[in-house]
PDB file of C-alpha atoms in Angstrom:
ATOM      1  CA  UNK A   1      16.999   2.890  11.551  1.00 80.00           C
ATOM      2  CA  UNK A   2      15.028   5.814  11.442  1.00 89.00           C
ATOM      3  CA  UNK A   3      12.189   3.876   9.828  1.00 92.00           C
ATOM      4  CA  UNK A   4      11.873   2.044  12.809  1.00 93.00           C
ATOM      5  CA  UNK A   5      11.281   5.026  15.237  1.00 93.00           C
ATOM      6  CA  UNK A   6       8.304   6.765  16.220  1.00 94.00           C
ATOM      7  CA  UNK A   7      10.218   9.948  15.010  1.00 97.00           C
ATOM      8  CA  UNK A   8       9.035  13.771  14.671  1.00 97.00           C
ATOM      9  CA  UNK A   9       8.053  13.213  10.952  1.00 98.00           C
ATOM     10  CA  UNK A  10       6.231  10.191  11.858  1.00 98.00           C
ATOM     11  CA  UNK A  11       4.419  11.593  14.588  1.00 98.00           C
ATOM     12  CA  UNK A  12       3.310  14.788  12.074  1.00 98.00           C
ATOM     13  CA  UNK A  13       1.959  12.182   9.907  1.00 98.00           C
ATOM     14  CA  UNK A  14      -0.328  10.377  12.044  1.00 97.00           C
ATOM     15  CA  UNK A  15      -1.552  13.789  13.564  1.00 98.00           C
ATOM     16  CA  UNK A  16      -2.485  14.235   9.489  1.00 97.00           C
ATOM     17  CA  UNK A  17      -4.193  10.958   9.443  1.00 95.00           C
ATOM     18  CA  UNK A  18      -6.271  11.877  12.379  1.00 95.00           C
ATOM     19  CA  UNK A  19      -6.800  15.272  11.677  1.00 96.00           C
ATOM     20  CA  UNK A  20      -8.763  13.536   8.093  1.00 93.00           C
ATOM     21  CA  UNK A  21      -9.999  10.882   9.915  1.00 91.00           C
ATOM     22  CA  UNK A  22     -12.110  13.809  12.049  1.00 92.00           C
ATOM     23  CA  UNK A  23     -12.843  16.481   9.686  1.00 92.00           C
ATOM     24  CA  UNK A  24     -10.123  18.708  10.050  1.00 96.00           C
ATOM     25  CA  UNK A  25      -9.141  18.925   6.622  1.00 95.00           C
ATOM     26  CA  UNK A  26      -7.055  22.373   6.695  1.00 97.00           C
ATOM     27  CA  UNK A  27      -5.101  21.046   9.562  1.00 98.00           C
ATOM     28  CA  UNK A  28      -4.957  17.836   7.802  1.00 97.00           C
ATOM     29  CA  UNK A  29      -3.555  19.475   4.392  1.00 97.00           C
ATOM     30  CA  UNK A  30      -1.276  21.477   6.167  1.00 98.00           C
ATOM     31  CA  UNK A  31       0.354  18.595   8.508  1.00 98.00           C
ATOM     32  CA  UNK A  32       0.749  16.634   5.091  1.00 98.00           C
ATOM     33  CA  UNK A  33       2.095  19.224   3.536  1.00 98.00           C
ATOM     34  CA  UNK A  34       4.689  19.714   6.161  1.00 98.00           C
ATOM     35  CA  UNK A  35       5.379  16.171   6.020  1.00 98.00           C
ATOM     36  CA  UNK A  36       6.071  16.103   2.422  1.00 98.00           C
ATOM     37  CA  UNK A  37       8.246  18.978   2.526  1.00 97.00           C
ATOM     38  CA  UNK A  38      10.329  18.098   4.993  1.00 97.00           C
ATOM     39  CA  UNK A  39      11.195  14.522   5.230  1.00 97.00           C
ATOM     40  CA  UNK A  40      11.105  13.766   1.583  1.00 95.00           C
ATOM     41  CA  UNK A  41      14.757  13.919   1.314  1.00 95.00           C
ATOM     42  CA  UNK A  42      15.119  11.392   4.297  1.00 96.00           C
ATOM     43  CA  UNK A  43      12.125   9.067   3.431  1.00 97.00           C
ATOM     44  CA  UNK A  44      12.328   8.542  -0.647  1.00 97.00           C
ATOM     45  CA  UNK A  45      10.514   6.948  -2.558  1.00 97.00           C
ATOM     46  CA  UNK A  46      11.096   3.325  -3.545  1.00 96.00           C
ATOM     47  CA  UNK A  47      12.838   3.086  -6.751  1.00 96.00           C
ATOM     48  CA  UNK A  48      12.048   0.235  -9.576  1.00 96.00           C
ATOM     49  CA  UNK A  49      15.646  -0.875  -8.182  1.00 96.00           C
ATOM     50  CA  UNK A  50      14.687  -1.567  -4.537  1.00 95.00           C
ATOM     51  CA  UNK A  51      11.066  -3.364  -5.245  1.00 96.00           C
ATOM     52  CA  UNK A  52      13.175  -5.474  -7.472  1.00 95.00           C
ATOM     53  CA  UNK A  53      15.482  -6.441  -5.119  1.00 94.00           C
ATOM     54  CA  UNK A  54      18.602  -5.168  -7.427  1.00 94.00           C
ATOM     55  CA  UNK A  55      19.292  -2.618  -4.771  1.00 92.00           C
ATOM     56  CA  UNK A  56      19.479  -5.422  -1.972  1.00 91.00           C
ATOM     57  CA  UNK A  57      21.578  -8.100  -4.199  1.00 90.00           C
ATOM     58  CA  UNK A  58      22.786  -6.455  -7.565  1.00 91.00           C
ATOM     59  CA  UNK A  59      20.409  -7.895  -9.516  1.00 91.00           C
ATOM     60  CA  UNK A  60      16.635  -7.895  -9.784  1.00 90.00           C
ATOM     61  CA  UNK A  61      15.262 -11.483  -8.120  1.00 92.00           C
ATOM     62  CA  UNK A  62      11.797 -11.951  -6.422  1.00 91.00           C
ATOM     63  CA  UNK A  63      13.363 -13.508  -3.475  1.00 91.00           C
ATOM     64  CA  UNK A  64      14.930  -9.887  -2.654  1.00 93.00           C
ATOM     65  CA  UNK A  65      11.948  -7.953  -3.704  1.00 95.00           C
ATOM     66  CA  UNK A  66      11.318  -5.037  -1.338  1.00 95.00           C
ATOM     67  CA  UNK A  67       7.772  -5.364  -1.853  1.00 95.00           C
ATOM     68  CA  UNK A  68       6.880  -2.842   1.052  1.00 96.00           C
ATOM     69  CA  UNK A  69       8.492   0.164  -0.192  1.00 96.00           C
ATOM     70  CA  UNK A  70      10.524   0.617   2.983  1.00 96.00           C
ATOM     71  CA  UNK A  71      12.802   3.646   2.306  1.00 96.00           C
ATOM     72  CA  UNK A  72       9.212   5.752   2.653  1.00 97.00           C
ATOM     73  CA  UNK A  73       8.077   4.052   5.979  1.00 97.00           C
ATOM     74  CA  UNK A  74       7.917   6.886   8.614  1.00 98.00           C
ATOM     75  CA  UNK A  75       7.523   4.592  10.763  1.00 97.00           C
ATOM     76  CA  UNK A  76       6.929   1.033  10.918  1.00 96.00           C
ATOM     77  CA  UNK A  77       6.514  -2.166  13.623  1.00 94.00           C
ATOM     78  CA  UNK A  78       9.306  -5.151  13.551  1.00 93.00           C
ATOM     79  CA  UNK A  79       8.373  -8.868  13.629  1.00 93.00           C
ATOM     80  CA  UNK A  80      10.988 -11.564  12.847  1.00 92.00           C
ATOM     81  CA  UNK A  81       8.465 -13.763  12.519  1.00 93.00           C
ATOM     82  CA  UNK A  82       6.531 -11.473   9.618  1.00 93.00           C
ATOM     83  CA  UNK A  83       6.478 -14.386   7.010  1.00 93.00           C
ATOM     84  CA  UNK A  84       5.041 -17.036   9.750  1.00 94.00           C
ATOM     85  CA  UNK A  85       2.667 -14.971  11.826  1.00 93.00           C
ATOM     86  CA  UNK A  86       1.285 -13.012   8.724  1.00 94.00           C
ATOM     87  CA  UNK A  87       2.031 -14.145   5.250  1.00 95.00           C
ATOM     88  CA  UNK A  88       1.395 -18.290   6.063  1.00 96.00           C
ATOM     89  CA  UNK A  89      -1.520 -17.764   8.269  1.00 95.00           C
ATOM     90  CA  UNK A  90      -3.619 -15.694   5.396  1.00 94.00           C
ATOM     91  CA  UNK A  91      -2.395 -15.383   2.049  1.00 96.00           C
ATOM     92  CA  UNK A  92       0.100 -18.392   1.276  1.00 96.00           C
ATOM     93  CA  UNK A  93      -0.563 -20.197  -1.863  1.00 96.00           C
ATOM     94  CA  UNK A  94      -0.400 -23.398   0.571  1.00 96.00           C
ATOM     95  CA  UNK A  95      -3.588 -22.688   2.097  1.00 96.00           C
ATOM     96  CA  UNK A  96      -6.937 -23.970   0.938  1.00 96.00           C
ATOM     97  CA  UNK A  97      -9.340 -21.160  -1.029  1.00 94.00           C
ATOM     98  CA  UNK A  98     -11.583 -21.529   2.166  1.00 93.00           C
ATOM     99  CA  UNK A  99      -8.711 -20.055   4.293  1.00 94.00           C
ATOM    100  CA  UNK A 100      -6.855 -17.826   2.005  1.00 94.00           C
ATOM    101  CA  UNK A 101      -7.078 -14.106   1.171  1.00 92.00           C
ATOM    102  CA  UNK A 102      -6.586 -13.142  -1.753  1.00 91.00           C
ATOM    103  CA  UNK A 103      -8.446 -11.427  -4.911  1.00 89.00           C
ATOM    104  CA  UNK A 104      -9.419 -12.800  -8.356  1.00 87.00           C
ATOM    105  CA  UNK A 105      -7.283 -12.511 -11.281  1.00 88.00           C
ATOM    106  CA  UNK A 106      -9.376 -10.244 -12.995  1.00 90.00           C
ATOM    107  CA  UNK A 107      -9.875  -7.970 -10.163  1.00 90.00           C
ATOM    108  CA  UNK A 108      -6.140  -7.798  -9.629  1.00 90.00           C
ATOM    109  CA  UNK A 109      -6.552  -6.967 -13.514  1.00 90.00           C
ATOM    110  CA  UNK A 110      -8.294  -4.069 -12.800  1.00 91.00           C
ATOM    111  CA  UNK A 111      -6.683  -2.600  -9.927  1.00 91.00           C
ATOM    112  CA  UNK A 112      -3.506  -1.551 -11.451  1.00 93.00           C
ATOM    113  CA  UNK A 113      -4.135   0.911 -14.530  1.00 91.00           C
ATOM    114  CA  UNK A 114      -1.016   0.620 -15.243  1.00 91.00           C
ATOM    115  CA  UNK A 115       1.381  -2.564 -16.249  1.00 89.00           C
ATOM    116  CA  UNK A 116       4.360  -0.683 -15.145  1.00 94.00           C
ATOM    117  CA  UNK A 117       2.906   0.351 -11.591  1.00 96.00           C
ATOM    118  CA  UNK A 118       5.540  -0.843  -9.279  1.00 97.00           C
ATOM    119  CA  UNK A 119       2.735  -2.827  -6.817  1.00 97.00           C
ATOM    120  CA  UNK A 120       2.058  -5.198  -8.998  1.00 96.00           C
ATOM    121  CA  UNK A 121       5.091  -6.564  -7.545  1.00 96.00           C
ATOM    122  CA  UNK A 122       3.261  -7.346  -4.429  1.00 96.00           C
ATOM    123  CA  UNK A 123       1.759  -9.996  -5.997  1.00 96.00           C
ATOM    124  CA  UNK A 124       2.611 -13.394  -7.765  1.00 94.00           C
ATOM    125  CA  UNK A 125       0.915 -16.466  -9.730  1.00 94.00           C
ATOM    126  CA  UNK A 126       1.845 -19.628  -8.153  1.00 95.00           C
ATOM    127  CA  UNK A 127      -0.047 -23.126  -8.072  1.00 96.00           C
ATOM    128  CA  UNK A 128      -2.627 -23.454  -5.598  1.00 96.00           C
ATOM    129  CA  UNK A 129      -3.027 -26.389  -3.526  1.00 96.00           C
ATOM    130  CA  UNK A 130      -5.208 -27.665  -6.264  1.00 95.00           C
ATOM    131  CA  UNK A 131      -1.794 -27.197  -8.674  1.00 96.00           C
ATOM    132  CA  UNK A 132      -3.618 -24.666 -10.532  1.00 96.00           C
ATOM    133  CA  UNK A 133      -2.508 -21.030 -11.300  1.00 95.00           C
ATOM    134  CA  UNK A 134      -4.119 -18.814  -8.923  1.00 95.00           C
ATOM    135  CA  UNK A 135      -2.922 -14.645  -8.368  1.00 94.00           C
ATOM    136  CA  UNK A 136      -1.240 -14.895  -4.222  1.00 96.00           C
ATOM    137  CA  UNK A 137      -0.531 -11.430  -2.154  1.00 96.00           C
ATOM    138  CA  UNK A 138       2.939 -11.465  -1.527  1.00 96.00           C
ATOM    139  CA  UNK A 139       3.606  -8.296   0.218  1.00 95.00           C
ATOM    140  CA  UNK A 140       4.588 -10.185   3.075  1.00 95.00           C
ATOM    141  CA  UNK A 141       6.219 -12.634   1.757  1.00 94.00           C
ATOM    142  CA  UNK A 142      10.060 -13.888   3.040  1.00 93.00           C
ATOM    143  CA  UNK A 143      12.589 -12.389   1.462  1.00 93.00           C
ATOM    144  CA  UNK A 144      16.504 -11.908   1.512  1.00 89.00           C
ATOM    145  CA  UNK A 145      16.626  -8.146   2.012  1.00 86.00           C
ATOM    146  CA  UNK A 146      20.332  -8.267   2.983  1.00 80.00           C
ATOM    147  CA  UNK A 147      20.530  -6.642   6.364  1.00 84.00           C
ATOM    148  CA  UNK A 148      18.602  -4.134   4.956  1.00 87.00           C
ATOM    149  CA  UNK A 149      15.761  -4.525   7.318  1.00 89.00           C
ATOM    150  CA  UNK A 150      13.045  -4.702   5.230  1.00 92.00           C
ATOM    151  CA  UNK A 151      11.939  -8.533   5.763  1.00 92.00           C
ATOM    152  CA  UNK A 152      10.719  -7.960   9.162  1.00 93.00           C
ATOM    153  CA  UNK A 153       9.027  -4.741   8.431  1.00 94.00           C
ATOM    154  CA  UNK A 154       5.503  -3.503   8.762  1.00 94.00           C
ATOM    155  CA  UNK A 155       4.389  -0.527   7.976  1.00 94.00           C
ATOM    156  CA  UNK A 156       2.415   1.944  10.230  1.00 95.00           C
ATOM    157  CA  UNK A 157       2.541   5.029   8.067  1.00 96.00           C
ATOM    158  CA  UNK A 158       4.224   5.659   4.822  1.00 96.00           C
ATOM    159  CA  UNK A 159       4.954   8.879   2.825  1.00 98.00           C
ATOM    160  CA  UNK A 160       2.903   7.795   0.221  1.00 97.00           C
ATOM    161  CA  UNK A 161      -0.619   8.691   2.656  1.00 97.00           C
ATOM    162  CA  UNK A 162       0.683  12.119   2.780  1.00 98.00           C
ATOM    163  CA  UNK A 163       0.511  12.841  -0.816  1.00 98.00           C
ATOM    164  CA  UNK A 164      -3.303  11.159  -0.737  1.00 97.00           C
ATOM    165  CA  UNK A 165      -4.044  12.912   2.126  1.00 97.00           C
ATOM    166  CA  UNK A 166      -2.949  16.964   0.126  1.00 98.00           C
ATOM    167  CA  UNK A 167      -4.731  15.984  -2.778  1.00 97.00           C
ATOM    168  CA  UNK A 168      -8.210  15.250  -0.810  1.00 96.00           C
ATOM    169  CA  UNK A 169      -7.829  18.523   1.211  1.00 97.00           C
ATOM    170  CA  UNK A 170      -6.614  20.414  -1.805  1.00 96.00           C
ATOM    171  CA  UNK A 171      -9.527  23.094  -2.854  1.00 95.00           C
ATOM    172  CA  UNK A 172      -7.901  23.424  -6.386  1.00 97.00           C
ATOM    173  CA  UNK A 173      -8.624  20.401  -8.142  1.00 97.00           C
ATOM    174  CA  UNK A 174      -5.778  20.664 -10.351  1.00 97.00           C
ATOM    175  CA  UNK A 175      -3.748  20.897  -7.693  1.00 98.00           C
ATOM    176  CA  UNK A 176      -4.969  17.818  -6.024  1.00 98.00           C
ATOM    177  CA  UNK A 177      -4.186  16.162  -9.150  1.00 98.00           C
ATOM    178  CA  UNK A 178      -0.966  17.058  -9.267  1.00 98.00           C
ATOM    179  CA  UNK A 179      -0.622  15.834  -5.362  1.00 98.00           C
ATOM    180  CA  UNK A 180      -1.959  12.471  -6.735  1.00 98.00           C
ATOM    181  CA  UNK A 181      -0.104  12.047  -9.643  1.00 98.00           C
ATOM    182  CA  UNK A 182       3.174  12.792  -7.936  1.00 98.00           C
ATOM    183  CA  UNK A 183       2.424   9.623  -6.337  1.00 98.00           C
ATOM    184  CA  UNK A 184       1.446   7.736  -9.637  1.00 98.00           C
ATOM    185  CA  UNK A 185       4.679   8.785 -10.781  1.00 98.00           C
ATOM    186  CA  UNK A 186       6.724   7.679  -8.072  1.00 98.00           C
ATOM    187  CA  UNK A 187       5.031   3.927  -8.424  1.00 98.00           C
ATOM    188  CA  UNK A 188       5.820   4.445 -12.326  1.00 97.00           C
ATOM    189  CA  UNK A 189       1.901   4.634 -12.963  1.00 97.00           C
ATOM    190  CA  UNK A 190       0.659   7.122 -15.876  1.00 96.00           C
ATOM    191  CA  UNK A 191      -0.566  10.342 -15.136  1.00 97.00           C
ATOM    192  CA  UNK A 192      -4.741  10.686 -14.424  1.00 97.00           C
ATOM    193  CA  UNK A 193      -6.423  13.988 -16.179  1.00 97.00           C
ATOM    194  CA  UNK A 194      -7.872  16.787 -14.065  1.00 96.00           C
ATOM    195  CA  UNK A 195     -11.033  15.895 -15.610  1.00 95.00           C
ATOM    196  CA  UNK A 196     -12.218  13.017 -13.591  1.00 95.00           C
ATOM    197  CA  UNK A 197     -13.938  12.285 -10.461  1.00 95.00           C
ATOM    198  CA  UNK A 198     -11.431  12.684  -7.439  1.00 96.00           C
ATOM    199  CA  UNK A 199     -12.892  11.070  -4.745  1.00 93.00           C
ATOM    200  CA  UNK A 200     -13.394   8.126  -6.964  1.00 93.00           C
ATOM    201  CA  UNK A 201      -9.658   8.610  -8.260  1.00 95.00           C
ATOM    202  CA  UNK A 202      -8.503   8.788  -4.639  1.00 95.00           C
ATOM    203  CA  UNK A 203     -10.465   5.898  -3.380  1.00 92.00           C
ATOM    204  CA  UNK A 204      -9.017   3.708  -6.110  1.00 93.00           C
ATOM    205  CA  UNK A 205      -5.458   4.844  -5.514  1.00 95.00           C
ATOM    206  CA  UNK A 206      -5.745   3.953  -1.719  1.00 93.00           C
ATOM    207  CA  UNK A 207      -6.906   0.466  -2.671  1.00 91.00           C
ATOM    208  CA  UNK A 208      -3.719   0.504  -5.131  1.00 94.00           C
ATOM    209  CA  UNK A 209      -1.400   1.776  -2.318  1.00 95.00           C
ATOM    210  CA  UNK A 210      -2.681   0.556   0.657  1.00 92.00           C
ATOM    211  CA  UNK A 211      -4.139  -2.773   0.373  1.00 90.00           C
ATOM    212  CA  UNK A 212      -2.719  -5.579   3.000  1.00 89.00           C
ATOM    213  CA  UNK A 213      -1.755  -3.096   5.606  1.00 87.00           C
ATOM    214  CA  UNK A 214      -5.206  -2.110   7.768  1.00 81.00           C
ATOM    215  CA  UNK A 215      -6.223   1.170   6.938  1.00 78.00           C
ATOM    216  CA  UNK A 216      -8.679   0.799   3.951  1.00 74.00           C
ATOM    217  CA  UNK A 217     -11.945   0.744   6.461  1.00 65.00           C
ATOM    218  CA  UNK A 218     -10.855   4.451   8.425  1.00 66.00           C
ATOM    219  CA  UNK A 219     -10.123   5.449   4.330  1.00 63.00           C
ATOM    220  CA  UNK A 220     -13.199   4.337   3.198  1.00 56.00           C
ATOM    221  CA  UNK A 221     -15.192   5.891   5.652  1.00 56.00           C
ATOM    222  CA  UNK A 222     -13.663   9.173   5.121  1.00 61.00           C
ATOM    223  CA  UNK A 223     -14.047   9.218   1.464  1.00 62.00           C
ATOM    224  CA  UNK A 224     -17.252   7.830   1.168  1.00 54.00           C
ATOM    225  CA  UNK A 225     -18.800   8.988   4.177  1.00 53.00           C
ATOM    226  CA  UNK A 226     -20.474   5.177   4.060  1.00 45.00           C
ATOM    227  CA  UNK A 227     -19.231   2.058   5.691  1.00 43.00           C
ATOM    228  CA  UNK A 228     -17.215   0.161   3.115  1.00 40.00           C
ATOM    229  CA  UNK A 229     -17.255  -3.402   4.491  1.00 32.00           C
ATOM    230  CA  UNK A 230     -19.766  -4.933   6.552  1.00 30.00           C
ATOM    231  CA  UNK A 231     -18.576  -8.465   9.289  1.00 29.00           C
ATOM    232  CA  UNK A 232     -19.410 -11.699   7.108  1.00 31.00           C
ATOM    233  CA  UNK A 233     -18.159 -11.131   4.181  1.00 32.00           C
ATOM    234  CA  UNK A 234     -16.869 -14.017   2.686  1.00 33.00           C
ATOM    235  CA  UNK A 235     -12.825 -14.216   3.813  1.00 31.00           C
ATOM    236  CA  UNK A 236     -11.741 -14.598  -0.384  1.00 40.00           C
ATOM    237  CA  UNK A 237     -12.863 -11.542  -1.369  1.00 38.00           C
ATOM    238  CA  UNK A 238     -13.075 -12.560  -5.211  1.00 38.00           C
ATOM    239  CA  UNK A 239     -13.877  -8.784  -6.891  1.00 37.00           C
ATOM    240  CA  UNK A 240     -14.819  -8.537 -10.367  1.00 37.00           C
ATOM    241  CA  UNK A 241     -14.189  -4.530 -10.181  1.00 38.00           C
ATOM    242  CA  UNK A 242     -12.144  -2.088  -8.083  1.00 37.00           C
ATOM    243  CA  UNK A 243     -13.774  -2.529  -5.115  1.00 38.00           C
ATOM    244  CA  UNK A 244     -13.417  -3.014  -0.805  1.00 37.00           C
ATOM    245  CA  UNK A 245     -10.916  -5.832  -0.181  1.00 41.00           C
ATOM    246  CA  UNK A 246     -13.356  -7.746   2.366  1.00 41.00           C
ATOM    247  CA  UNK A 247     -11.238  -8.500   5.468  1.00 40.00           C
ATOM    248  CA  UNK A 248      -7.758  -7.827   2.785  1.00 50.00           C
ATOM    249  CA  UNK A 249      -8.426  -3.942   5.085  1.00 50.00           C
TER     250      UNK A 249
END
């Protein structure tokens, strides 16, 4: 699987990443760009089909839910053992609160704009070990994924970073909107008017996008210019607002 490769369009892409990451923003744009242009036709975007699992299975069933968006993945890292080594140790809804990460039901609430944005999917209300309702991140949750290879996947770096990545070294801001809502559209979000703030807009949409899979800190930073998360936070980050995911980065 070319997902599964450290391939040319991958390697572009993390030379983007870096290039932000260090202030390069023209060479960042550019590398993006490239990215975009060329390896969208080999690394689509997830369709409402696949994150339901209908692709996998024929019909749409959360135990075939390809909550990871793998067709994008440029590239990604295998482990078999996904569900055990990652979803059990931190964010099963088997675990007490004082060992769980996860977010509060009203921050979830708030981080999606939109009902219909296809990672909401990533997570799920279940009973707690106190039998009470309580919202559980289920990105890496076990699923049946039908040879398909997405159960054991993580992802390293996904198309959707490149489209964040234009719209923050875009000089026209309605361009960089347009960058950003491509992306909303693709994760059947509404559209977000010119008219607002972008770095908050970005920000926000890299929480949305990117939350669970270790590159909200480097984003942060970058954005903000200020250190998002400080060592001691309290492991359940319970946020009452958008906000930094704690040790969720």
């Amino acid at each position: 699987s070319r997902h599964l490769r450290l391939n040319y369009f991958a390697v572009k892409a993390l030379q983007a990443r870096l290039a932000i990451y260090t202030g390069d923003r023209t060479l960042a744009g550019r590398l993006a760009g490239e990215v975009i242009d060329e390896a969208g036709p080999f690394f689509p975007f997830a369709s409402r089909e696949d994150v339901t699992g209908q692709t996998a299975v024929g019909v749409a069933t959360q135990n075939s839910e390809d909550r990871i968006f793998s067709s994008e993945a440029l590239f990604s890292a295998v482990n078999s053992k996904r569900t055990s080594d990652i979803h059990d140790k931190f964010f099963s809804n088997k675990l007490e609160q004082v060992n769980l990460l996860t977010m509060g039901e009203l921050a979830v609430h708030n981080l999606y704009d939109s009902e219909s944005d296809l990672r909401t999917y990533q997570w799920q209300t279940l009973k707690n070990t106190e039998g009470v309702d309580q919202r559980f991140f289920v990105k890496y949750g076990q699923v049946q994924d039908m040879d398909l290879g997405y159960a054991s996947m993580v992802p390293v770096v996904r198309m959707a970073e490149m489209y964040l990545i234009a719209a923050e070294c875009e000089d026209s801001k309605a361009t960089a909107y347009g960058w950003l809502n491509a992306l909303r559209s693709a994760r059947k979000a509404t559209s977000l008017p010119a008219t607002g703030t972008l770095s908050n807009d970005l920000t926000e949409e890299y929480i949305r996008e990117f939350v669970g899979e270790g590159q909200l800190f480097c984003a942060g930073l970058d954005l903000s210019g200020s250190e998002p998360y400080h060592p001691g936070t309290p492991m359940t980050a319970q946020l009452d607002d958008i906000g930094w995911v704690g040790n969720f980065l």
